[in-house]
């Protein structure tokens, strides 16, 4: 590859980050739960989601007890947001 081709490739790759991401499908149920509760509860839930010693199953059980239909799999996927196999919600 020539230097000119490498510069063009780099520019095209950088352009991918400027394109808005296509959002497909329904919103994440964890993200929906975060937006449906008050600010203090959302902050607490966000902190717990980022605490690796609390299991996804335990979080799902508590959320379900309080009327939020969320599975442990969905919570685990939301915790991986930003990764290729994670949730579409912003990190």
GROMACS .gro file of N, CA and C in nm:
model
  273
    1UNK      N    1   0.084  -0.118   0.000
    1UNK     CA    2   0.000   0.000   0.000
    1UNK      C    3   0.088   0.124   0.000
    2UNK      N    4   0.048   0.222  -0.076
    2UNK     CA    5   0.126   0.346  -0.081
    2UNK      C    6   0.087   0.437   0.035
    3UNK      N    7   0.168   0.538   0.060
    3UNK     CA    8   0.138   0.635   0.166
    3UNK      C    9   0.005   0.704   0.142
    4UNK      N   10  -0.024   0.734   0.015
    4UNK     CA   11  -0.150   0.801  -0.019
    4UNK      C   12  -0.269   0.710   0.014
    5UNK      N   13  -0.256   0.582  -0.015
    5UNK     CA   14  -0.364   0.488   0.015
    5UNK      C   15  -0.383   0.475   0.166
    6UNK      N   16  -0.274   0.474   0.243
    6UNK     CA   17  -0.284   0.463   0.388
    6UNK      C   18  -0.353   0.585   0.448
    7UNK      N   19  -0.322   0.704   0.396
    7UNK     CA   20  -0.385   0.827   0.444
    7UNK      C   21  -0.534   0.822   0.414
    8UNK      N   22  -0.570   0.778   0.292
    8UNK     CA   23  -0.711   0.767   0.254
    8UNK      C   24  -0.784   0.666   0.341
    9UNK      N   25  -0.719   0.555   0.370
    9UNK     CA   26  -0.779   0.453   0.456
    9UNK      C   27  -0.802   0.508   0.595
   10UNK      N   28  -0.703   0.576   0.650
   10UNK     CA   29  -0.716   0.633   0.784
   10UNK      C   30  -0.829   0.734   0.789
   11UNK      N   31  -0.840   0.818   0.686
   11UNK     CA   32  -0.947   0.919   0.682
   11UNK      C   33  -1.084   0.853   0.673
   12UNK      N   34  -1.095   0.749   0.592
   12UNK     CA   35  -1.223   0.678   0.580
   12UNK      C   36  -1.262   0.609   0.710
   13UNK      N   37  -1.164   0.552   0.779
   13UNK     CA   38  -1.192   0.488   0.907
   13UNK      C   39  -1.235   0.592   1.011
   14UNK      N   40  -1.167   0.707   1.014
   14UNK     CA   41  -1.206   0.814   1.106
   14UNK      C   42  -1.347   0.863   1.077
   15UNK      N   43  -1.386   0.866   0.953
   15UNK     CA   44  -1.520   0.912   0.915
   15UNK      C   45  -1.628   0.822   0.973
   16UNK      N   46  -1.597   0.696   0.997
   16UNK     CA   47  -1.695   0.605   1.056
   16UNK      C   48  -1.739   0.649   1.195
   17UNK      N   49  -1.651   0.714   1.270
   17UNK     CA   50  -1.685   0.757   1.405
   17UNK      C   51  -1.775   0.880   1.404
   18UNK      N   52  -1.776   0.952   1.292
   18UNK     CA   53  -1.858   1.072   1.283
   18UNK      C   54  -2.000   1.041   1.237
   19UNK      N   55  -2.022   0.926   1.179
   19UNK     CA   56  -2.155   0.887   1.131
   19UNK      C   57  -2.241   0.847   1.250
   20UNK      N   58  -2.366   0.893   1.253
   20UNK     CA   59  -2.453   0.853   1.363
   20UNK      C   60  -2.483   0.703   1.357
   21UNK      N   61  -2.485   0.641   1.471
   21UNK     CA   62  -2.511   0.497   1.477
   21UNK      C   63  -2.659   0.471   1.449
   22UNK      N   64  -2.685   0.369   1.369
   22UNK     CA   65  -2.823   0.330   1.341
   22UNK      C   66  -2.876   0.253   1.460
   23UNK      N   67  -2.988   0.298   1.513
   23UNK     CA   68  -3.049   0.231   1.628
   23UNK      C   69  -3.162   0.145   1.577
   24UNK      N   70  -3.151   0.015   1.599
   24UNK     CA   71  -3.251  -0.078   1.552
   24UNK      C   72  -3.310  -0.152   1.671
   25UNK      N   73  -3.435  -0.186   1.660
   25UNK     CA   74  -3.500  -0.265   1.761
   25UNK      C   75  -3.548  -0.185   1.881
   26UNK      N   76  -3.609  -0.253   1.975
   26UNK     CA   77  -3.663  -0.184   2.093
   26UNK      C   78  -3.551  -0.136   2.185
   27UNK      N   79  -3.580  -0.039   2.269
   27UNK     CA   80  -3.478   0.008   2.363
   27UNK      C   81  -3.445  -0.099   2.468
   28UNK      N   82  -3.329  -0.090   2.524
   28UNK     CA   83  -3.285  -0.181   2.629
   28UNK      C   84  -3.378  -0.166   2.750
   29UNK      N   85  -3.419  -0.275   2.810
   29UNK     CA   86  -3.510  -0.267   2.925
   29UNK      C   87  -3.440  -0.210   3.049
   30UNK      N   88  -3.308  -0.225   3.058
   30UNK     CA   89  -3.234  -0.164   3.169
   30UNK      C   90  -3.230  -0.013   3.148
   31UNK      N   91  -3.204   0.030   3.024
   31UNK     CA   92  -3.206   0.172   2.993
   31UNK      C   93  -3.343   0.232   3.017
   32UNK      N   94  -3.448   0.158   2.982
   32UNK     CA   95  -3.585   0.203   3.008
   32UNK      C   96  -3.612   0.215   3.157
   33UNK      N   97  -3.561   0.120   3.234
   33UNK     CA   98  -3.578   0.125   3.380
   33UNK      C   99  -3.506   0.247   3.436
   34UNK      N  100  -3.387   0.276   3.385
   34UNK     CA  101  -3.311   0.391   3.433
   34UNK      C  102  -3.383   0.523   3.406
   35UNK      N  103  -3.452   0.532   3.294
   35UNK     CA  104  -3.522   0.656   3.261
   35UNK      C  105  -3.659   0.665   3.327
   36UNK      N  106  -3.712   0.554   3.376
   36UNK     CA  107  -3.846   0.555   3.435
   36UNK      C  108  -3.847   0.584   3.586
   37UNK      N  109  -3.731   0.586   3.648
   37UNK     CA  110  -3.724   0.609   3.793
   37UNK      C  111  -3.671   0.750   3.821
   38UNK      N  112  -3.682   0.792   3.946
   38UNK     CA  113  -3.632   0.925   3.982
   38UNK      C  114  -3.479   0.929   3.975
   39UNK      N  115  -3.426   1.048   3.979
   39UNK     CA  116  -3.281   1.069   3.958
   39UNK      C  117  -3.195   0.997   4.062
   40UNK      N  118  -3.237   0.998   4.189
   40UNK     CA  119  -3.159   0.931   4.294
   40UNK      C  120  -3.157   0.780   4.274
   41UNK      N  121  -3.273   0.724   4.239
   41UNK     CA  122  -3.281   0.580   4.216
   41UNK      C  123  -3.199   0.541   4.093
   42UNK      N  124  -3.205   0.623   3.988
   42UNK     CA  125  -3.125   0.595   3.868
   42UNK      C  126  -2.976   0.598   3.899
   43UNK      N  127  -2.934   0.692   3.982
   43UNK     CA  128  -2.792   0.700   4.020
   43UNK      C  129  -2.751   0.576   4.099
   44UNK      N  130  -2.838   0.532   4.189
   44UNK     CA  131  -2.809   0.412   4.269
   44UNK      C  132  -2.802   0.289   4.178
   45UNK      N  133  -2.898   0.276   4.087
   45UNK     CA  134  -2.898   0.162   3.996
   45UNK      C  135  -2.774   0.164   3.908
   46UNK      N  136  -2.735   0.280   3.857
   46UNK     CA  137  -2.614   0.290   3.775
   46UNK      C  138  -2.490   0.248   3.854
   47UNK      N  139  -2.484   0.289   3.980
   47UNK     CA  140  -2.369   0.252   4.065
   47UNK      C  141  -2.366   0.102   4.086
   48UNK      N  142  -2.482   0.042   4.111
   48UNK     CA  143  -2.490  -0.102   4.134
   48UNK      C  144  -2.456  -0.178   4.006
   49UNK      N  145  -2.502  -0.128   3.891
   49UNK     CA  146  -2.469  -0.193   3.763
   49UNK      C  147  -2.319  -0.193   3.738
   50UNK      N  148  -2.250  -0.092   3.787
   50UNK     CA  149  -2.105  -0.082   3.768
   50UNK      C  150  -2.025  -0.149   3.880
   51UNK      N  151  -2.095  -0.218   3.972
   51UNK     CA  152  -2.029  -0.288   4.082
   51UNK      C  153  -2.022  -0.437   4.046
   52UNK      N  154  -1.904  -0.487   4.010
   52UNK     CA  155  -1.892  -0.625   3.963
   52UNK      C  156  -1.922  -0.731   4.069
   53UNK      N  157  -1.917  -0.696   4.197
   53UNK     CA  158  -1.943  -0.796   4.301
   53UNK      C  159  -2.091  -0.823   4.320
   54UNK      N  160  -2.177  -0.741   4.260
   54UNK     CA  161  -2.322  -0.763   4.266
   54UNK      C  162  -2.362  -0.837   4.138
   55UNK      N  163  -2.424  -0.953   4.153
   55UNK     CA  164  -2.456  -1.035   4.035
   55UNK      C  165  -2.573  -0.976   3.955
   56UNK      N  166  -2.573  -1.007   3.828
   56UNK     CA  167  -2.682  -0.964   3.741
   56UNK      C  168  -2.814  -1.027   3.785
   57UNK      N  169  -2.808  -1.149   3.835
   57UNK     CA  170  -2.928  -1.217   3.884
   57UNK      C  171  -2.988  -1.144   4.003
   58UNK      N  172  -2.903  -1.103   4.096
   58UNK     CA  173  -2.953  -1.030   4.215
   58UNK      C  174  -3.017  -0.898   4.176
   59UNK      N  175  -2.955  -0.827   4.082
   59UNK     CA  176  -3.011  -0.700   4.036
   59UNK      C  177  -3.146  -0.724   3.968
   60UNK      N  178  -3.154  -0.826   3.883
   60UNK     CA  179  -3.279  -0.857   3.814
   60UNK      C  180  -3.389  -0.892   3.913
   61UNK      N  181  -3.357  -0.968   4.016
   61UNK     CA  182  -3.458  -1.005   4.116
   61UNK      C  183  -3.515  -0.882   4.185
   62UNK      N  184  -3.428  -0.790   4.224
   62UNK     CA  185  -3.476  -0.669   4.292
   62UNK      C  186  -3.559  -0.583   4.198
   63UNK      N  187  -3.513  -0.565   4.075
   63UNK     CA  188  -3.589  -0.485   3.979
   63UNK      C  189  -3.725  -0.547   3.951
   64UNK      N  190  -3.730  -0.679   3.937
   64UNK     CA  191  -3.858  -0.747   3.913
   64UNK      C  192  -3.952  -0.734   4.033
   65UNK      N  193  -3.899  -0.736   4.154
   65UNK     CA  194  -3.981  -0.717   4.273
   65UNK      C  195  -4.047  -0.580   4.275
   66UNK      N  196  -3.986  -0.485   4.205
   66UNK     CA  197  -4.037  -0.348   4.203
   66UNK      C  198  -4.102  -0.313   4.069
   67UNK      N  199  -4.146  -0.415   3.996
   67UNK     CA  200  -4.225  -0.394   3.876
   67UNK      C  201  -4.149  -0.369   3.748
   68UNK      N  202  -4.020  -0.384   3.747
   68UNK     CA  203  -3.939  -0.367   3.626
   68UNK      C  204  -3.910  -0.505   3.567
   69UNK      N  205  -3.964  -0.533   3.450
   69UNK     CA  206  -3.945  -0.664   3.386
   69UNK      C  207  -3.809  -0.666   3.316
   70UNK      N  208  -3.708  -0.715   3.387
   70UNK     CA  209  -3.571  -0.719   3.335
   70UNK      C  210  -3.512  -0.856   3.369
   71UNK      N  211  -3.444  -0.917   3.272
   71UNK     CA  212  -3.380  -1.046   3.297
   71UNK      C  213  -3.233  -1.026   3.334
   72UNK      N  214  -3.176  -1.126   3.396
   72UNK     CA  215  -3.034  -1.119   3.433
   72UNK      C  216  -2.947  -1.113   3.307
   73UNK      N  217  -2.988  -1.179   3.200
   73UNK     CA  218  -2.914  -1.174   3.074
   73UNK      C  219  -2.909  -1.031   3.020
   74UNK      N  220  -3.022  -0.960   3.027
   74UNK     CA  221  -3.028  -0.823   2.979
   74UNK      C  222  -2.937  -0.733   3.062
   75UNK      N  223  -2.934  -0.756   3.192
   75UNK     CA  224  -2.847  -0.677   3.280
   75UNK      C  225  -2.700  -0.704   3.246
   76UNK      N  226  -2.666  -0.831   3.225
   76UNK     CA  227  -2.527  -0.866   3.189
   76UNK      C  228  -2.488  -0.801   3.057
   77UNK      N  229  -2.579  -0.802   2.960
   77UNK     CA  230  -2.550  -0.739   2.831
   77UNK      C  231  -2.536  -0.587   2.849
   78UNK      N  232  -2.621  -0.526   2.930
   78UNK     CA  233  -2.613  -0.382   2.955
   78UNK      C  234  -2.480  -0.346   3.022
   79UNK      N  235  -2.433  -0.432   3.109
   79UNK     CA  236  -2.305  -0.408   3.176
   79UNK      C  237  -2.189  -0.409   3.076
   80UNK      N  238  -2.207  -0.477   2.962
   80UNK     CA  239  -2.102  -0.482   2.860
   80UNK      C  240  -2.121  -0.374   2.754
   81UNK      N  241  -2.207  -0.273   2.781
   81UNK     CA  242  -2.233  -0.170   2.680
   81UNK      C  243  -2.101  -0.108   2.633
   82UNK      N  244  -2.098  -0.083   2.505
   82UNK     CA  245  -1.975  -0.032   2.443
   82UNK      C  246  -1.891  -0.142   2.382
   83UNK      N  247  -1.912  -0.266   2.424
   83UNK     CA  248  -1.838  -0.379   2.368
   83UNK      C  249  -1.918  -0.436   2.250
   84UNK      N  250  -1.852  -0.514   2.167
   84UNK     CA  251  -1.917  -0.571   2.049
   84UNK      C  252  -2.037  -0.658   2.086
   85UNK      N  253  -2.031  -0.726   2.198
   85UNK     CA  254  -2.140  -0.814   2.240
   85UNK      C  255  -2.225  -0.750   2.350
   86UNK      N  256  -2.218  -0.619   2.362
   86UNK     CA  257  -2.290  -0.550   2.469
   86UNK      C  258  -2.411  -0.474   2.420
   87UNK      N  259  -2.469  -0.403   2.511
   87UNK     CA  260  -2.589  -0.325   2.489
   87UNK      C  261  -2.558  -0.201   2.405
   88UNK      N  262  -2.660  -0.150   2.338
   88UNK     CA  263  -2.644  -0.028   2.257
   88UNK      C  264  -2.646   0.099   2.342
   89UNK      N  265  -2.684   0.090   2.467
   89UNK     CA  266  -2.688   0.209   2.551
   89UNK      C  267  -2.548   0.272   2.562
   90UNK      N  268  -2.547   0.401   2.576
   90UNK     CA  269  -2.418   0.471   2.588
   90UNK      C  270  -2.349   0.431   2.717
   91UNK      N  271  -2.220   0.425   2.714
   91UNK     CA  272  -2.139   0.390   2.831
   91UNK      C  273  -2.135   0.507   2.926
   0.00000   0.00000   0.00000
